[in-house]
Amino acid sequence: MKPVLMLGAGRLGGALIEGWLGFGGPATGDLMILDPSPSEAALGAIRAGALRDPGPGAIARVGTVLLAVKPQAWREAVVAVAPHLPPDAVIVSVVAGVRAADISEAFGGRRVARVMPTTAVAVGRGVASLFATDPEAASRARSLFAPVGVVVDLAEEGLLHAATGVSGSAPAYFYAFVEALEAAGAAAGLPADASRDLARATMIGAAALLDATGQTPAELRRQVTSPGGTTEAALSVLGREAGLGPLLKDAVAAAASRSAELGG
């Protein structure tokens, strides 16, 4: 395959590299990395054969650019690269909020796919929302993310804002929930380490069961909720007017709104 240029190789870029090494994807010899402060995973890929800070001659051989810089810095990052890319290079952007049309214009009209992934790509369990109007751009993006997770195609670019709230930002919601559950267990009298182990292992097991059975969350919830029992008592609190459902609805809406703002 033609080389993949990682324009930005921080936390998400590093997670992708880890996933590719473990589960398939571009080989390190096919990677070029352009980032003033690459992640440890990116530095490891460089030591294993990826090309760091490629010059114009190397950039002229690139087939796919993975645009993975911060939203506030993406235009500046493009300036040094776009003039040297071959005309048929495809841009795969993971930059939150920035429209495909704006990215394409900055890259001289080249084809663009937008992807919103999660960092669980590092362990081959990521999920990536994908939008592209060009079939080849969609195919290139899918080849990068399918080896390390589930790819969900979206028919409209505007849906990426909602996908950011439901998926891209959602791992942090989960971590915050586990963190709060650990604290609640300690407040109820459990030793801190016991509460930590119980909360984490329980959440991991519940997620694994959801994945393994294929049953809906509602079905699994009903199976562990006996009428008049302890779980029902707890769910009655989470289901209050200002409980989990309304909070998550507001959280997803806030993330989607911020995604739109980042795109200008």
CSV table of C-alpha atoms in Angstrom, one decimal:
chain,number,residue,atom,x,y,z
A,1,MET,CA,0.0,0.0,0.0
A,2,LYS,CA,1.0,3.6,-0.4
A,3,PRO,CA,2.3,5.2,2.7
A,4,VAL,CA,0.0,6.6,5.4
A,5,LEU,CA,1.0,10.0,6.7
A,6,MET,CA,-0.1,10.6,10.3
A,7,LEU,CA,-0.5,14.4,10.6
A,8,GLY,CA,-0.6,14.4,14.4
A,9,ALA,CA,0.3,11.4,16.5
A,10,GLY,CA,-0.8,12.3,20.0
A,11,ARG,CA,-3.1,10.3,22.2
A,12,LEU,CA,-5.5,9.1,19.5
A,13,GLY,CA,-2.8,8.6,16.9
A,14,GLY,CA,-0.8,6.6,19.4
A,15,ALA,CA,-3.9,4.5,20.3
A,16,LEU,CA,-4.3,3.7,16.6
A,17,ILE,CA,-0.7,2.7,16.2
A,18,GLU,CA,-1.0,0.3,19.2
A,19,GLY,CA,-4.1,-1.2,17.6
A,20,TRP,CA,-2.5,-1.6,14.2
A,21,LEU,CA,0.5,-3.3,15.8
A,22,GLY,CA,-1.8,-5.8,17.7
A,23,PHE,CA,-4.7,-6.3,15.3
A,24,GLY,CA,-3.7,-5.4,11.8
A,25,GLY,CA,-3.5,-2.3,9.7
A,26,PRO,CA,-0.7,-0.3,8.1
A,27,ALA,CA,2.7,-1.8,8.8
A,28,THR,CA,5.2,0.5,10.6
A,29,GLY,CA,7.3,0.7,7.4
A,30,ASP,CA,4.3,2.2,5.6
A,31,LEU,CA,3.8,4.9,8.2
A,32,MET,CA,5.1,8.5,8.1
A,33,ILE,CA,4.6,10.6,11.3
A,34,LEU,CA,4.6,14.3,11.4
A,35,ASP,CA,4.2,15.7,15.0
A,36,PRO,CA,6.5,17.9,17.1
A,37,SER,CA,5.6,15.9,20.2
A,38,PRO,CA,4.6,12.4,19.2
A,39,SER,CA,3.2,10.0,21.7
A,40,GLU,CA,5.2,7.1,23.2
A,41,ALA,CA,3.4,4.7,20.8
A,42,ALA,CA,4.4,6.9,17.9
A,43,LEU,CA,8.0,7.0,19.0
A,44,GLY,CA,7.9,3.2,19.3
A,45,ALA,CA,6.7,3.0,15.7
A,46,ILE,CA,9.4,5.3,14.6
A,47,ARG,CA,12.0,3.1,16.3
A,48,ALA,CA,10.4,0.2,14.5
A,49,GLY,CA,10.7,1.8,11.0
A,50,ALA,CA,8.1,4.5,10.6
A,51,LEU,CA,9.5,7.7,9.0
A,52,ARG,CA,9.5,10.7,11.3
A,53,ASP,CA,9.1,14.3,9.9
A,54,PRO,CA,9.0,13.3,6.2
A,55,GLY,CA,10.3,15.9,3.7
A,56,PRO,CA,8.5,17.0,0.5
A,57,GLY,CA,9.9,14.1,-1.5
A,58,ALA,CA,8.5,11.5,0.9
A,59,ILE,CA,5.2,13.3,1.2
A,60,ALA,CA,4.8,13.1,-2.6
A,61,ARG,CA,4.5,9.3,-2.2
A,62,VAL,CA,1.7,9.4,0.4
A,63,GLY,CA,-1.6,7.7,-0.4
A,64,THR,CA,-3.6,8.6,2.7
A,65,VAL,CA,-3.3,11.4,5.2
A,66,LEU,CA,-4.7,10.7,8.7
A,67,LEU,CA,-5.5,14.2,10.0
A,68,ALA,CA,-5.3,13.9,13.8
A,69,VAL,CA,-4.4,17.3,15.2
A,70,LYS,CA,-6.4,19.5,17.6
A,71,PRO,CA,-9.3,21.3,16.0
A,72,GLN,CA,-7.8,24.7,16.7
A,73,ALA,CA,-4.5,23.8,14.9
A,74,TRP,CA,-5.7,21.9,11.8
A,75,ARG,CA,-5.3,24.7,9.2
A,76,GLU,CA,-1.8,25.4,10.4
A,77,ALA,CA,-0.9,21.7,10.1
A,78,VAL,CA,-2.2,21.5,6.6
A,79,VAL,CA,-0.1,24.3,5.2
A,80,ALA,CA,3.2,22.5,5.3
A,81,VAL,CA,1.8,19.3,3.8
A,82,ALA,CA,-0.9,20.0,1.2
A,83,PRO,CA,1.4,21.5,-1.6
A,84,HIS,CA,3.5,18.3,-1.7
A,85,LEU,CA,0.8,15.6,-1.7
A,86,PRO,CA,0.0,13.7,-4.9
A,87,PRO,CA,-3.4,14.7,-6.4
A,88,ASP,CA,-5.0,11.3,-5.6
A,89,ALA,CA,-4.1,11.4,-1.9
A,90,VAL,CA,-7.1,10.8,0.3
A,91,ILE,CA,-7.6,12.7,3.6
A,92,VAL,CA,-9.1,10.8,6.6
A,93,SER,CA,-9.9,13.3,9.3
A,94,VAL,CA,-10.5,12.5,13.0
A,95,VAL,CA,-10.6,16.2,13.9
A,96,ALA,CA,-13.8,16.9,15.8
A,97,GLY,CA,-16.3,19.3,14.3
A,98,VAL,CA,-14.4,20.4,11.2
A,99,ARG,CA,-16.5,20.0,8.0
A,100,ALA,CA,-15.3,17.8,5.1
A,101,ALA,CA,-15.8,20.6,2.7
A,102,ASP,CA,-13.4,22.9,4.6
A,103,ILE,CA,-10.8,20.1,4.9
A,104,SER,CA,-11.1,19.3,1.2
A,105,GLU,CA,-10.7,23.0,0.3
A,106,ALA,CA,-7.6,23.3,2.5
A,107,PHE,CA,-6.1,20.2,0.9
A,108,GLY,CA,-6.6,21.6,-2.6
A,109,GLY,CA,-9.9,19.8,-3.3
A,110,ARG,CA,-8.7,16.3,-2.4
A,111,ARG,CA,-11.2,13.6,-1.3
A,112,VAL,CA,-12.1,13.5,2.4
A,113,ALA,CA,-13.6,11.0,4.9
A,114,ARG,CA,-14.4,12.0,8.4
A,115,VAL,CA,-14.2,9.6,11.3
A,116,MET,CA,-15.0,9.9,15.0
A,117,PRO,CA,-13.2,7.0,16.8
A,118,THR,CA,-12.7,6.0,20.4
A,119,THR,CA,-9.3,5.3,21.9
A,120,ALA,CA,-10.3,1.7,22.5
A,121,VAL,CA,-8.9,1.1,19.1
A,122,ALA,CA,-5.7,0.6,21.0
A,123,VAL,CA,-7.0,-2.8,22.2
A,124,GLY,CA,-8.9,-3.7,19.1
A,125,ARG,CA,-12.3,-2.8,20.7
A,126,GLY,CA,-12.8,0.7,19.3
A,127,VAL,CA,-15.8,2.1,17.4
A,128,ALA,CA,-15.6,4.6,14.6
A,129,SER,CA,-18.4,6.7,13.1
A,130,LEU,CA,-17.7,7.3,9.4
A,131,PHE,CA,-19.0,9.8,6.9
A,132,ALA,CA,-17.8,10.2,3.3
A,133,THR,CA,-19.5,11.0,0.1
A,134,ASP,CA,-16.7,9.6,-2.0
A,135,PRO,CA,-16.5,5.7,-2.1
A,136,GLU,CA,-12.8,5.6,-2.3
A,137,ALA,CA,-12.4,7.9,0.7
A,138,ALA,CA,-14.8,5.8,2.6
A,139,SER,CA,-12.9,2.6,1.7
A,140,ARG,CA,-9.6,4.1,2.8
A,141,ALA,CA,-11.0,5.2,6.1
A,142,ARG,CA,-12.6,1.8,6.7
A,143,SER,CA,-9.2,0.1,5.9
A,144,LEU,CA,-7.6,2.1,8.7
A,145,PHE,CA,-10.3,1.5,11.4
A,146,ALA,CA,-12.0,-1.8,10.6
A,147,PRO,CA,-9.0,-3.8,11.9
A,148,VAL,CA,-9.3,-2.2,15.3
A,149,GLY,CA,-13.0,-1.8,15.9
A,150,VAL,CA,-16.5,-1.5,14.7
A,151,VAL,CA,-17.2,1.0,11.9
A,152,VAL,CA,-20.6,2.7,11.7
A,153,ASP,CA,-21.5,4.5,8.5
A,154,LEU,CA,-23.5,7.7,8.7
A,155,ALA,CA,-25.5,9.0,5.8
A,156,GLU,CA,-25.3,12.7,6.8
A,157,GLU,CA,-22.3,14.7,7.9
A,158,GLY,CA,-24.3,16.5,10.5
A,159,LEU,CA,-24.9,13.3,12.4
A,160,LEU,CA,-21.2,13.2,13.4
A,161,HIS,CA,-22.0,15.8,16.0
A,162,ALA,CA,-24.5,13.5,17.7
A,163,ALA,CA,-22.1,10.5,17.2
A,164,THR,CA,-19.4,12.5,19.0
A,165,GLY,CA,-21.8,12.9,22.0
A,166,VAL,CA,-22.9,9.2,22.0
A,167,SER,CA,-19.6,7.6,21.1
A,168,GLY,CA,-16.6,9.8,20.7
A,169,SER,CA,-16.9,11.4,24.1
A,170,ALA,CA,-18.8,8.6,25.8
A,171,PRO,CA,-15.8,6.6,27.2
A,172,ALA,CA,-15.3,9.5,29.6
A,173,TYR,CA,-18.9,9.2,30.7
A,174,PHE,CA,-18.3,5.5,31.5
A,175,TYR,CA,-15.0,6.3,33.4
A,176,ALA,CA,-16.8,9.0,35.4
A,177,PHE,CA,-19.6,6.6,36.3
A,178,VAL,CA,-17.1,3.9,37.5
A,179,GLU,CA,-15.2,6.6,39.4
A,180,ALA,CA,-18.4,7.8,41.1
A,181,LEU,CA,-19.5,4.1,41.8
A,182,GLU,CA,-16.1,3.5,43.5
A,183,ALA,CA,-16.6,6.6,45.7
A,184,ALA,CA,-20.2,5.6,46.5
A,185,GLY,CA,-19.1,2.1,47.6
A,186,ALA,CA,-16.5,3.7,49.9
A,187,ALA,CA,-19.1,6.1,51.3
A,188,ALA,CA,-21.3,3.0,52.1
A,189,GLY,CA,-18.5,1.6,54.2
A,190,LEU,CA,-16.5,-0.6,51.8
A,191,PRO,CA,-12.7,-0.3,52.0
A,192,ALA,CA,-11.5,1.8,49.1
A,193,ASP,CA,-9.6,-1.0,47.4
A,194,ALA,CA,-12.5,-3.4,47.7
A,195,SER,CA,-14.9,-0.8,46.3
A,196,ARG,CA,-12.5,-0.1,43.4
A,197,ASP,CA,-12.2,-3.8,42.5
A,198,LEU,CA,-15.9,-4.5,42.8
A,199,ALA,CA,-16.9,-1.5,40.7
A,200,ARG,CA,-14.4,-2.0,37.9
A,201,ALA,CA,-14.8,-5.8,37.6
A,202,THR,CA,-18.6,-5.5,37.7
A,203,MET,CA,-18.8,-2.9,34.9
A,204,ILE,CA,-16.3,-4.8,32.8
A,205,GLY,CA,-18.3,-8.0,33.3
A,206,ALA,CA,-21.6,-6.3,32.5
A,207,ALA,CA,-20.2,-4.9,29.2
A,208,ALA,CA,-18.8,-8.3,28.3
A,209,LEU,CA,-22.2,-9.9,28.9
A,210,LEU,CA,-23.9,-7.2,26.7
A,211,ASP,CA,-21.5,-7.9,24.0
A,212,ALA,CA,-21.6,-11.7,24.2
A,213,THR,CA,-25.3,-12.3,24.5
A,214,GLY,CA,-26.5,-9.8,21.9
A,215,GLN,CA,-29.5,-9.0,24.1
A,216,THR,CA,-30.7,-5.4,24.5
A,217,PRO,CA,-29.7,-3.4,27.6
A,218,ALA,CA,-33.3,-3.3,28.6
A,219,GLU,CA,-33.6,-7.1,28.6
A,220,LEU,CA,-30.4,-7.6,30.6
A,221,ARG,CA,-31.6,-4.9,33.1
A,222,ARG,CA,-34.9,-6.7,33.6
A,223,GLN,CA,-33.1,-10.0,34.2
A,224,VAL,CA,-31.3,-8.6,37.2
A,225,THR,CA,-34.1,-6.5,38.6
A,226,SER,CA,-36.3,-8.4,41.0
A,227,PRO,CA,-39.6,-6.7,42.0
A,228,GLY,CA,-39.2,-5.1,45.4
A,229,GLY,CA,-35.5,-6.0,45.5
A,230,THR,CA,-32.3,-4.1,46.0
A,231,THR,CA,-31.7,-3.3,42.3
A,232,GLU,CA,-35.1,-1.9,41.8
A,233,ALA,CA,-34.5,0.3,44.8
A,234,ALA,CA,-31.3,1.6,43.3
A,235,LEU,CA,-32.9,2.1,39.8
A,236,SER,CA,-35.7,4.1,41.3
A,237,VAL,CA,-33.1,6.7,42.3
A,238,LEU,CA,-31.3,6.7,38.9
A,239,GLY,CA,-34.7,7.0,37.1
A,240,ARG,CA,-35.8,10.1,38.9
A,241,GLU,CA,-36.7,13.3,36.9
A,242,ALA,CA,-33.1,14.6,37.2
A,243,GLY,CA,-31.6,11.1,37.1
A,244,LEU,CA,-29.4,9.2,34.6
A,245,GLY,CA,-31.7,9.4,31.5
A,246,PRO,CA,-32.1,13.2,31.5
A,247,LEU,CA,-28.5,13.7,32.5
A,248,LEU,CA,-27.2,11.7,29.6
A,249,LYS,CA,-29.5,13.4,27.2
A,250,ASP,CA,-28.2,16.7,28.3
A,251,ALA,CA,-24.6,15.5,28.2
A,252,VAL,CA,-24.9,14.2,24.6
A,253,ALA,CA,-26.5,17.4,23.5
A,254,ALA,CA,-23.7,19.4,25.1
A,255,ALA,CA,-21.0,17.4,23.4
A,256,ALA,CA,-22.9,17.6,20.0
A,257,SER,CA,-23.2,21.4,20.4
A,258,ARG,CA,-19.5,21.8,21.3
A,259,SER,CA,-18.6,19.7,18.3
A,260,ALA,CA,-20.6,22.0,16.0
A,261,GLU,CA,-18.9,25.1,17.6
A,262,LEU,CA,-15.4,23.6,17.0
A,263,GLY,CA,-16.2,23.3,13.3
A,264,GLY,CA,-16.8,27.1,13.2
